[in-house]
Coordinates of C-alpha atoms in Angstrom, one line a residue:
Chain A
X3 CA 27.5 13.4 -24.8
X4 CA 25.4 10.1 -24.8
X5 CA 22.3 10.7 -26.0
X6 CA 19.8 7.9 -26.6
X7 CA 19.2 4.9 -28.8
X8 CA 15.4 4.1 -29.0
X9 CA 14.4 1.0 -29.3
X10 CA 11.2 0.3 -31.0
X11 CA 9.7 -2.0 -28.1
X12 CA 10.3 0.5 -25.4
X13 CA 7.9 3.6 -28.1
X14 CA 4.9 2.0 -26.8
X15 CA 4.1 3.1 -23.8
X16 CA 4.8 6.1 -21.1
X17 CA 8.0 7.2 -23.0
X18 CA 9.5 10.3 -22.4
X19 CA 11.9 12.6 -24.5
X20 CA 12.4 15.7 -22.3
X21 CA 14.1 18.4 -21.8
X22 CA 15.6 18.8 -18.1
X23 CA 18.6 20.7 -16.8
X24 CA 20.1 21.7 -13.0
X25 CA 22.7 24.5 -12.1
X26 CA 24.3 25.0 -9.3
X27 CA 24.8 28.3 -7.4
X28 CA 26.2 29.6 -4.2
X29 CA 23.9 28.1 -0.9
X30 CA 21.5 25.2 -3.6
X31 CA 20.8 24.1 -6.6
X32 CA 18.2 25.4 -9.5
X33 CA 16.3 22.6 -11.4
X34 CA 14.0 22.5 -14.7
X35 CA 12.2 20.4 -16.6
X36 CA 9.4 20.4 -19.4
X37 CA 6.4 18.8 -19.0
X38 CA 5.7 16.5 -21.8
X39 CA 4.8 12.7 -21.7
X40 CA 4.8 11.1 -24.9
X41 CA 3.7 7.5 -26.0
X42 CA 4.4 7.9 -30.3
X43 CA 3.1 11.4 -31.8
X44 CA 0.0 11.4 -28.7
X45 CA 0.6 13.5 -25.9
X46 CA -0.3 11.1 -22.6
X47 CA 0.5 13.7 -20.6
X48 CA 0.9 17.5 -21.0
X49 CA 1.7 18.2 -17.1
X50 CA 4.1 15.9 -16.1
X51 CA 6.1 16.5 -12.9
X52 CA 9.5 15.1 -13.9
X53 CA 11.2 16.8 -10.7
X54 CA 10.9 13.9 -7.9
X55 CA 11.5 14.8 -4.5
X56 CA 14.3 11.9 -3.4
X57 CA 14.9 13.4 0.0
X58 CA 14.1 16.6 1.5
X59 CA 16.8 18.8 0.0
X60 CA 17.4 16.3 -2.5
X61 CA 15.7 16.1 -5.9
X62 CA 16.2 14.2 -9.7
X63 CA 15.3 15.3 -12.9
X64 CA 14.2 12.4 -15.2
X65 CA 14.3 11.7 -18.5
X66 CA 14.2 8.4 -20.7
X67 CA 11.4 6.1 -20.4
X68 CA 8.8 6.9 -17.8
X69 CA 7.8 3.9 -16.4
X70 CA 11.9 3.3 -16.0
X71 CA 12.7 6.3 -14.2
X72 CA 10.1 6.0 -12.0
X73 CA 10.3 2.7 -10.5
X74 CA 14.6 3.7 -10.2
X75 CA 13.2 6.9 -8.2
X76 CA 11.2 4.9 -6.0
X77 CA 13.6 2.5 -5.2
X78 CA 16.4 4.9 -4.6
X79 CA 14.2 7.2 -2.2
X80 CA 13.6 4.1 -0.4
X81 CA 17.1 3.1 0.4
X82 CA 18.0 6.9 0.6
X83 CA 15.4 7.1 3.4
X84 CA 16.9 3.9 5.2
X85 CA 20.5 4.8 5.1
X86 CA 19.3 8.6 6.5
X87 CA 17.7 6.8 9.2
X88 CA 20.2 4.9 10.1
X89 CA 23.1 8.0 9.8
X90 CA 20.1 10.1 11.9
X91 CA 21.5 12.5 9.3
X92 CA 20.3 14.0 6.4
X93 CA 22.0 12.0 3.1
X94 CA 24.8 13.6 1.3
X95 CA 23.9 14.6 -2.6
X96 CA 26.2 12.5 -3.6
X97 CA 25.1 9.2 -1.9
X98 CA 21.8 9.7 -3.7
X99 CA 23.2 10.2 -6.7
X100 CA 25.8 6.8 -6.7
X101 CA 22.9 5.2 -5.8
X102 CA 21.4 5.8 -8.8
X103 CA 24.7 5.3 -10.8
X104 CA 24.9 2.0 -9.2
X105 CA 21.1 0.7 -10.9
X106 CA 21.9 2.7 -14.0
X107 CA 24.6 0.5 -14.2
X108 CA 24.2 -2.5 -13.2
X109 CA 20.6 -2.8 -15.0
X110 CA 22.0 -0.6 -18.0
X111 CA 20.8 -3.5 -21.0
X112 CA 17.9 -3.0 -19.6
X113 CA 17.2 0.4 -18.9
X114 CA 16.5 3.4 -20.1
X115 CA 17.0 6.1 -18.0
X116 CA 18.4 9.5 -18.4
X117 CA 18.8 11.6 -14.6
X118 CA 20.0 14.4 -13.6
X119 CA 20.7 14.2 -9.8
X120 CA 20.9 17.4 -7.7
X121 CA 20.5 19.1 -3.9
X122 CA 22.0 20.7 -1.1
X123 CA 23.7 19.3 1.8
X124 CA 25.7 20.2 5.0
X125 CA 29.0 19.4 3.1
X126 CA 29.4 20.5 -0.4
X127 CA 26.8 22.7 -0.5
X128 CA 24.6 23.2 -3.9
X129 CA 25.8 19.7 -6.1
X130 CA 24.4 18.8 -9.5
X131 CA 25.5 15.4 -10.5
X132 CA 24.5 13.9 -14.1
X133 CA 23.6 10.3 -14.1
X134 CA 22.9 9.4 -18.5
X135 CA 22.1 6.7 -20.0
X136 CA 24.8 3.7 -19.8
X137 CA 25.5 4.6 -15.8
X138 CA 28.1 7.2 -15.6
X139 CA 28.4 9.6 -12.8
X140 CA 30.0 13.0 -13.1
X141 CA 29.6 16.3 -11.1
X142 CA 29.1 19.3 -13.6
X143 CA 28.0 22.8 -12.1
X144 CA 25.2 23.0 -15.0
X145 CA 23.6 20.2 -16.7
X146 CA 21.0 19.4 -18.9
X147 CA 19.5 16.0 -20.7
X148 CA 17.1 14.6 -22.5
X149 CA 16.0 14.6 -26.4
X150 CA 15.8 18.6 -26.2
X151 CA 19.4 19.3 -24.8
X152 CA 20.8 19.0 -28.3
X153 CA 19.3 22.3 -29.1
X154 CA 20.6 24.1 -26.1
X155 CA 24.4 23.0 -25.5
X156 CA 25.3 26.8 -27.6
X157 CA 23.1 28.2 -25.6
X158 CA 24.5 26.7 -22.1
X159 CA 27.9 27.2 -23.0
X160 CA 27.7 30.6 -24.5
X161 CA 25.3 32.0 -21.3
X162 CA 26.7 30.0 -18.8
X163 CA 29.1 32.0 -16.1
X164 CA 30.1 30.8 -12.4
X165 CA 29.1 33.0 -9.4
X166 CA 25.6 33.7 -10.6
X167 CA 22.6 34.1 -8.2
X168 CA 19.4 32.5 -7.4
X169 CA 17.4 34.6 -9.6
X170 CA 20.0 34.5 -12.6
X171 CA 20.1 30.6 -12.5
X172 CA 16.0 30.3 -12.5
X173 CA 16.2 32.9 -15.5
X174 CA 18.7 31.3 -17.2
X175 CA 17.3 27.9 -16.9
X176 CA 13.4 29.3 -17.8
X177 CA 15.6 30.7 -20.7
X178 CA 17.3 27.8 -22.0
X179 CA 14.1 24.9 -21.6
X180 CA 11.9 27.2 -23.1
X181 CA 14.5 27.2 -26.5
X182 CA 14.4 23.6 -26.1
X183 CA 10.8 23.4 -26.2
X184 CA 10.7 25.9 -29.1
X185 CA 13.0 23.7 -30.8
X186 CA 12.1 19.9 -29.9
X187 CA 8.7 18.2 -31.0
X188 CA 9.2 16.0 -28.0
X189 CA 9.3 18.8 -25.4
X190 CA 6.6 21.3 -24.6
X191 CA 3.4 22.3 -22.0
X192 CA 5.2 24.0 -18.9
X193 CA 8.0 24.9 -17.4
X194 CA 8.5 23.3 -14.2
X195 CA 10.9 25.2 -11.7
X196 CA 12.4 24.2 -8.6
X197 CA 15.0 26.0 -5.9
X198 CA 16.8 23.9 -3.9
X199 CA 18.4 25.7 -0.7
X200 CA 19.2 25.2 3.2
X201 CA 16.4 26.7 4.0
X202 CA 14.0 24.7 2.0
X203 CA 12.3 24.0 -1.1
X204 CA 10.5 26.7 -3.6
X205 CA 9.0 25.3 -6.8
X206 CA 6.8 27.3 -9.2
X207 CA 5.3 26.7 -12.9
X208 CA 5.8 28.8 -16.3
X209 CA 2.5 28.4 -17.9
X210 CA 2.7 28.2 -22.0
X211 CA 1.9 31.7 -22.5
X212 CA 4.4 33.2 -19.8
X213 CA 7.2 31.4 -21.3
X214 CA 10.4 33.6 -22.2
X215 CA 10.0 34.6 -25.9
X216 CA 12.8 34.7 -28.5
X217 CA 13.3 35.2 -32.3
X218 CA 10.6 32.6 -34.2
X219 CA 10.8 32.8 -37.9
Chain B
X13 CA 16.1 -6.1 -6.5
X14 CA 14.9 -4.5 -10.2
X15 CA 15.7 -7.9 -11.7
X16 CA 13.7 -10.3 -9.4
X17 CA 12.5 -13.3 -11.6
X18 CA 12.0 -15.6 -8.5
X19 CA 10.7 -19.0 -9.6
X20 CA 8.9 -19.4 -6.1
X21 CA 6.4 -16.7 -7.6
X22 CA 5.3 -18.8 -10.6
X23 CA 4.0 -21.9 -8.7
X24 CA 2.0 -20.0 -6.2
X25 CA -0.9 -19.0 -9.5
X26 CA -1.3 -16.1 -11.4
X27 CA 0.4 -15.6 -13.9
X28 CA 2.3 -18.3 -16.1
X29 CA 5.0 -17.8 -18.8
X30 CA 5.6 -21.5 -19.3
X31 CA 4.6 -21.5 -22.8
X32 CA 6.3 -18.9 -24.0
X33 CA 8.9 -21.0 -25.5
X34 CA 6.5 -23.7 -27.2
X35 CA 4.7 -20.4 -28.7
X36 CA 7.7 -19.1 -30.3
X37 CA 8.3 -22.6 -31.9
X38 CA 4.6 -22.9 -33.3
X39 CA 4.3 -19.5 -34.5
X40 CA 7.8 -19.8 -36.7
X41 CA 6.7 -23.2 -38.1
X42 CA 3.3 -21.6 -38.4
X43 CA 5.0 -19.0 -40.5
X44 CA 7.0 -21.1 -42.7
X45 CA 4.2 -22.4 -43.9
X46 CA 1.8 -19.3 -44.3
X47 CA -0.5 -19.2 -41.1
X48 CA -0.4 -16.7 -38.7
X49 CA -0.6 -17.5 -34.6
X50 CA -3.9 -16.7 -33.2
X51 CA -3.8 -13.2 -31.4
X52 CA -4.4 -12.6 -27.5
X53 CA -7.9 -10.7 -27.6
X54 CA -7.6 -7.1 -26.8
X55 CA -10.5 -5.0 -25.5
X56 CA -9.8 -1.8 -28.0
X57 CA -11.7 0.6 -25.3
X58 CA -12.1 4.0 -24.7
X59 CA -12.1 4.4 -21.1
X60 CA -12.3 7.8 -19.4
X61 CA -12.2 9.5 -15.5
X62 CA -12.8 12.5 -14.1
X63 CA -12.2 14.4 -10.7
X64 CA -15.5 16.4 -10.3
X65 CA -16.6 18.5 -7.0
X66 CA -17.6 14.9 -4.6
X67 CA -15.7 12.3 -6.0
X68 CA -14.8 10.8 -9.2
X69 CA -16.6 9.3 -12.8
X70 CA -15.2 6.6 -13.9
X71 CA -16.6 5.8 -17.9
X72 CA -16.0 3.3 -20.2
X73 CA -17.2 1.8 -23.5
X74 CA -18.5 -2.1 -23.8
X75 CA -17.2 -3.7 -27.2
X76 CA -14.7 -6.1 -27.0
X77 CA -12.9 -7.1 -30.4
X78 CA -11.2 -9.9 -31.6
X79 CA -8.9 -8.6 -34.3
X80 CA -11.8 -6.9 -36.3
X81 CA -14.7 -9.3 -35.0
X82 CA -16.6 -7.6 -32.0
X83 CA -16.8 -10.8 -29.5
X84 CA -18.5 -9.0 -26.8
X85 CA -21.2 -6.6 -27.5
X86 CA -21.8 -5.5 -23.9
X87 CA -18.7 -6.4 -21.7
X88 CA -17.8 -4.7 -18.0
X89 CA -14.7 -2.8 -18.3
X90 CA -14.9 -1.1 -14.7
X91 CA -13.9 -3.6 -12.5
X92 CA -14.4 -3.7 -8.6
X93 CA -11.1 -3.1 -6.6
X94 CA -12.4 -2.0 -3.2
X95 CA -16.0 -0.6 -1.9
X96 CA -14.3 3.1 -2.5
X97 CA -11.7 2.3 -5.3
X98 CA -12.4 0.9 -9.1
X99 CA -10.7 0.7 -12.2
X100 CA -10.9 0.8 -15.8
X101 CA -9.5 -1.5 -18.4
X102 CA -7.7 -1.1 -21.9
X103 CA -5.8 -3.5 -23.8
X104 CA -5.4 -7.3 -23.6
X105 CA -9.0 -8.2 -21.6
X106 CA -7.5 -11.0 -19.9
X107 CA -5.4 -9.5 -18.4
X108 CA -7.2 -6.3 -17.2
X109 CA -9.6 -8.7 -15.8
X110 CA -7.2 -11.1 -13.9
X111 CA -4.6 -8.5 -12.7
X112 CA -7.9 -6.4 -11.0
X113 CA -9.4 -9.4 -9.5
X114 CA -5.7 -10.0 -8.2
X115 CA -5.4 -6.3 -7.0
X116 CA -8.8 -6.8 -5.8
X117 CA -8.2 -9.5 -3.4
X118 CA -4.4 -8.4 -2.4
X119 CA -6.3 -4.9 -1.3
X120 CA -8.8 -6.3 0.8
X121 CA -6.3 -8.5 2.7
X122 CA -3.9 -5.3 3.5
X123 CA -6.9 -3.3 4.2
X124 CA -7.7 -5.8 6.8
X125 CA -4.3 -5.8 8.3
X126 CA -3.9 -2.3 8.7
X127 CA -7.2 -2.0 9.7
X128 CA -8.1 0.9 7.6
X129 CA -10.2 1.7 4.4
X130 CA -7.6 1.2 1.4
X131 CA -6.0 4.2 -0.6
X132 CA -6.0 4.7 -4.0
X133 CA -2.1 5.7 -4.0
X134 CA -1.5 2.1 -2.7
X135 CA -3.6 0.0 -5.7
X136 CA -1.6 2.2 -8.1
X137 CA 1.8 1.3 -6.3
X138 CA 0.9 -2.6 -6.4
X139 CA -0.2 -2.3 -9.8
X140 CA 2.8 -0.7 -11.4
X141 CA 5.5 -2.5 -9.6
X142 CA 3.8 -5.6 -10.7
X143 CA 3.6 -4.2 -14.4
X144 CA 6.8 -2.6 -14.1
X145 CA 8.6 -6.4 -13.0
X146 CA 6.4 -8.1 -16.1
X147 CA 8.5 -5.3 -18.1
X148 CA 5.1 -4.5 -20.3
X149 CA 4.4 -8.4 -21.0
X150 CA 0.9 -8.1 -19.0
X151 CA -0.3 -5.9 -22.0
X152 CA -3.1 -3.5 -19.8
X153 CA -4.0 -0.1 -19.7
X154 CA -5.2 1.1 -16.8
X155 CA -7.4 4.4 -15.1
X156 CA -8.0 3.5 -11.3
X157 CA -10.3 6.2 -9.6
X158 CA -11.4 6.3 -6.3
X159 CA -12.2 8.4 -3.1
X160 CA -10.1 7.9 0.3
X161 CA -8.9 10.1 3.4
X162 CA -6.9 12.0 1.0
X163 CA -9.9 13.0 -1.6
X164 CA -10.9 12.0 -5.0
X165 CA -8.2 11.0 -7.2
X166 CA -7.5 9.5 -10.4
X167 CA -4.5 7.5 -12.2
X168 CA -3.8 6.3 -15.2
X169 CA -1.1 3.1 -15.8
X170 CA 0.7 2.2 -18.7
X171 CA 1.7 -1.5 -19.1
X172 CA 5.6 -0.9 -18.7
X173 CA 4.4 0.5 -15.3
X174 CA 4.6 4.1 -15.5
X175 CA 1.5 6.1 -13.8
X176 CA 0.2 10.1 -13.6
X177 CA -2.2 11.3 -11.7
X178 CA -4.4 13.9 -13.6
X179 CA -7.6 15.4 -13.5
X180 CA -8.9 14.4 -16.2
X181 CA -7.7 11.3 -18.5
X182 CA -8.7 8.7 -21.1
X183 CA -6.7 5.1 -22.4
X184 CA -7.4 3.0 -24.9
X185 CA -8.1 3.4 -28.7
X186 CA -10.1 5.5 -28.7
X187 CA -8.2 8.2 -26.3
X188 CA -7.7 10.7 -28.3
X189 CA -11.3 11.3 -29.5
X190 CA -12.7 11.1 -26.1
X191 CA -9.5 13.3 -24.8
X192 CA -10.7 16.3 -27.0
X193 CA -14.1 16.3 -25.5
X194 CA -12.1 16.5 -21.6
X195 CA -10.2 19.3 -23.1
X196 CA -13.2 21.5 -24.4
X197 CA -15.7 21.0 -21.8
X198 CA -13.7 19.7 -18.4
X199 CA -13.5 22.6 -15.8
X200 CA -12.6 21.5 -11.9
X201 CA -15.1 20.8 -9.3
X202 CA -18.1 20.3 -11.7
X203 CA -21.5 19.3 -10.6
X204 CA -22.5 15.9 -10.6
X205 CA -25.1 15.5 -13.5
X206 CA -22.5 18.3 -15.8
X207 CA -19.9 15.7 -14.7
X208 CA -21.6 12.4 -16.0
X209 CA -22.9 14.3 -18.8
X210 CA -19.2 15.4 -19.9
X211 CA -17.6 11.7 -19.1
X212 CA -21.2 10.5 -21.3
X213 CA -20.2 12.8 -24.1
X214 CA -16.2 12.1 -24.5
X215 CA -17.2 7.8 -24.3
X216 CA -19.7 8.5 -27.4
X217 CA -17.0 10.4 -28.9
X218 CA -14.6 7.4 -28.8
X219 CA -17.6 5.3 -29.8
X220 CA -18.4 7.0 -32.7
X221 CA -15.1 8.0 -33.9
X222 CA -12.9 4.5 -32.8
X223 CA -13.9 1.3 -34.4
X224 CA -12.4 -0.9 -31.6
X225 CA -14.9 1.1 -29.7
X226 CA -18.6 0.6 -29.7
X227 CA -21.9 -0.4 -27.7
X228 CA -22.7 1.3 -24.7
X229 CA -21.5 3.6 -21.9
X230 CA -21.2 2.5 -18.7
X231 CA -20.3 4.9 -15.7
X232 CA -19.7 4.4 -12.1
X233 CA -20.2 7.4 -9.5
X234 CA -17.8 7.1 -6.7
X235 CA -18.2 9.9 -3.8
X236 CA -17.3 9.8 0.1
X237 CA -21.0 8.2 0.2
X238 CA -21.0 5.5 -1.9
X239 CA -20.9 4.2 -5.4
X240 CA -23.1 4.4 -8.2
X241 CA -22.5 1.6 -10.5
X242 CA -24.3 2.7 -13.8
X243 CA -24.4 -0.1 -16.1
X244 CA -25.6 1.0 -19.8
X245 CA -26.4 4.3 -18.9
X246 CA -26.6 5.2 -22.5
X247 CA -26.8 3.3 -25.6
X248 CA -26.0 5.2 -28.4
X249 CA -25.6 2.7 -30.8
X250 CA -28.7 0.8 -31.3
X251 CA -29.6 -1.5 -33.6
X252 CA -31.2 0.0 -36.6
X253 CA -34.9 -1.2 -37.8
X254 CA -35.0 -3.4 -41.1
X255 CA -36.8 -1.4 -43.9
X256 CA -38.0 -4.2 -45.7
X257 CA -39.1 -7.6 -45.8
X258 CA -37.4 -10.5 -47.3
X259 CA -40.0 -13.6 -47.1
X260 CA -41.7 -14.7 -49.9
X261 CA -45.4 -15.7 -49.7
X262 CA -45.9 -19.6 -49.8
X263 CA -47.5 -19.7 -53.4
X264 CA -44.6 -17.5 -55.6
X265 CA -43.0 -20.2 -56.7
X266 CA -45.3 -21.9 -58.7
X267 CA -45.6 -25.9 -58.8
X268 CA -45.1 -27.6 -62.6
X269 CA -44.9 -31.1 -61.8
X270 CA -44.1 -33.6 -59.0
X271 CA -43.5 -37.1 -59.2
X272 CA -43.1 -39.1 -55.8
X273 CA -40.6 -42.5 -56.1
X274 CA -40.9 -44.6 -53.3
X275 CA -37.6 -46.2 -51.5
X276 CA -37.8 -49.3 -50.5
X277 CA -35.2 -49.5 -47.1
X278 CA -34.3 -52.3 -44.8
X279 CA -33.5 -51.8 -41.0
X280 CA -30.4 -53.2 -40.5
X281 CA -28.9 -52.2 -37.6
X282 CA -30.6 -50.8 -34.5
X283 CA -28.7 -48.7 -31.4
X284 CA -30.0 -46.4 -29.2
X285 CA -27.5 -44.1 -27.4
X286 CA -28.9 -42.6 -24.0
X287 CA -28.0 -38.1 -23.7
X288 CA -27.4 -36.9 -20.5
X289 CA -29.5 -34.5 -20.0
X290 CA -29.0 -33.3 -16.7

């Protein structure tokens, strides 16, 4: 799929190549992410929180430039609360996440900005809807981004079967970002988790150490 | 609403991109013939904060260099934002200074209009949405630290406008020496004197170990009480003494011969010119 063109003015400050990913089960949604922030080869930050709350059952993963996806996430959460507000209703996934298609689009010279929109609502359930660089939209029961995804599309597709549970999906996606972070010089510190249900919201942290261990030369 | 160059901004002050295009002409006829464009002066800095068991440290270093010229020796780089909220400055020192005293004075007139003490979340959100609309062109780094209802915290900004709040963080060039010092030594709620010790300790580093870092440390205390502005708190650099002498006694050189031809001048013309000297 798309992956990203870097231009050189954009390296100097607050950029992120990542590793993020979102799958969808039966009653929510499991997101990842690692938790590096690079500007060049210096780490500005080794525990980044790249899942941002958007609504209450609704979060994105981001990847791209930081200061970018930030300022998109803010302004999307804004409108996202307004329109709830005046539905009295809590959004639908995929308002959020064709509201961010529509400023990854229309600002796409501009920006660079890499998200992975997912959540739970009322109607559909558990979505996961990938938003890449250049402003498409598409609804995919698993997705991942950013620079580390190369190393995991195998992985994903081999692993990857429908019906699984809550506890498959946050093993399998512990699995998968910690082979990206293995693999990718851009991606490392933690492993941040989230579960996204009907009934709320449970995040947790892999430290370094407790990360899933696999074959290392 | 990303996009928003409104011209109505630019007349009210601040800042003003009018030149831009006159630049870009000089600097490529500059070029063509073989001189370079004088440089915007930036501060190359180590500045460093750190959430300790009160409140936070903020630290920074005081050179300021022009290219490789240091054209302040002892320069503030923690600048006042509100009574509970400062903020330290990397990069282009113009700019750190003006956007501060900007965010100083927008602060105090939203503090007065909700009517309570300001929050550090809210400085960082001005701050990076004006960076973030300037698209990196207002070229500073900054840490703002601060203690409001919701605690100490600390945050650093990028000049494209992205932020993190951490624990623990250092800008500038010389972040990565004084970083390593943070990630020996920095455990959380410290003791006060451990604290300015440890924020002492990773400025000297970038001091010693950054050239566009140098002079002296200046820290500023900031708890639920007050702040403790310390200026020059330590001077690790000073100025070495001179071994030796260089004067000559009157008498080395001795005196062969001197001859003494008078000239005869005219006065010709007389003015006298009055200074002001007021």
């Amino acid at each position: 799929s798309c992956d990203f063109y870097v231009s050189p003015a954009r390296r100097s400050s607050g950029f992120r190549a990542t590793t993020i990913m979102a799958v969808e089960f039966d009653g929510g949604v499991v997101i990842g992410a690692d938790s590096r922030t690079t500007t060049g080869a210096y780490i500005a930050n080794r525990v980044t929180d790249k899942l941002t709350p958007i609504h209450d059952r609704i979060f994105c993963c981001r990847s791209g430039s930081a200061a970018d996806t930030q300022a998109i996430a803010d302004a999307v959460s804004y409108q996202l609360g307004f329109h709830s507000i005046e539905l009295d209703e809590p959004p639908l996934v995929q308002t959020a996440a064709n509201l961010f298609k529509q400023m990854c689009y229309r600002y796409r010279e501009e920006l660079m900005a890499g998200i992975i929109v997912a959540g739970w609502d009322k109607r559909r359930g558990g979505q996961v809807y990938t938003v890449p660089m250049g402003g498409m939209l598409v609804r995919q029961p698993v997705s991942v981004g950013g620079s580390g995804s190369s190393y995991i599309y195998g992985f994903i597709d081999s692993k990857y079967k429908s019906g699984m549970t809550k506890e498959e999906c946050l093993r399998f996606t512990a699995d998968a970002l910690a082979l990206a972070m293995e693999r990718d010089g851009s991606s490392g510190g933690v492993v941040r988790l989230a579960a996204i249900t009907e009934s709320g919201l449970e995040r947790s942290v892999i430290l370094g150490n407790q990360l899933p261990t696999f074959f290392s030369a | 609403m990303l996009n928003s160059s409104t011209q109505c901004e630019m007349t009210s002050g601040g800042f003003c991109f009018d030149n831009a295009r006159r630049n870009a002409v000089l600097e490529a006829e500059l070029s063509e013939k073989g001189y370079k464009a004088p440089k915007a002066r930036k501060t190359g800095t180590t500045i460093a904060g750190m959430v300790f068991k009160d409140g936070v440290i903020l630290g920074a270093d005081t050179r300021a260099t022009d290219d490789m010229v240091v054209a302040d020796k002892n320069c503030m780089k923690i600048h006042y934002i509100a009574p509970n909220i400062y903020c330290c400055g990397a990069g282009v020192a113009a700019d750190a200074e003006i956007l501060t005293q900007m965010m100083s004075s927008n602060i105090e007139l939203h503090s007065l209009s909700t009517g309570r003490p300001p929050l550090v979340v809210t400085v960082t959100r001005q701050i990076k949405q004006k960076l973030f609309r300037y698209q990196g062109h207002i070229g500073s780094s900054l840490i703002v630290g601060g203690v409001d209802v919701d605690g100490p915290q600390l945050y650093s900004i990028f000049p494209h406008g992205s932020y993190d709040k951490l624990p623990f963080l250092t800008m500038g060039s010389g972040a990565a020496a004084a970083v390593s010092v943070f990630e020996d030594r920095f455990k959380a709620k410290m003791e006060l004197e451990e604290a300015k010790q440890l924020v002492r300790d990773a400025i000297t580093a970038g001091i010693f170990c950054d050239l566009g870092s140098g002079s002296n440390v200046d820290l500023c205390v900031i708890t639920e009480k007050g702040v403790d502005y310390l200026r020059g708190y330590d001077r690790p650099s000073q100025k070495g003494q001179r071994e030796g002498s260089y004067r000559y006694k009157l008498g080395t050189t001795p005196v062969l011969t001197k001859t003494v031809t008078p000239l005869t001048l005219d006065v010709v013309e007389e003015s006298i010119k009055t200074m002001d000297t007021q």
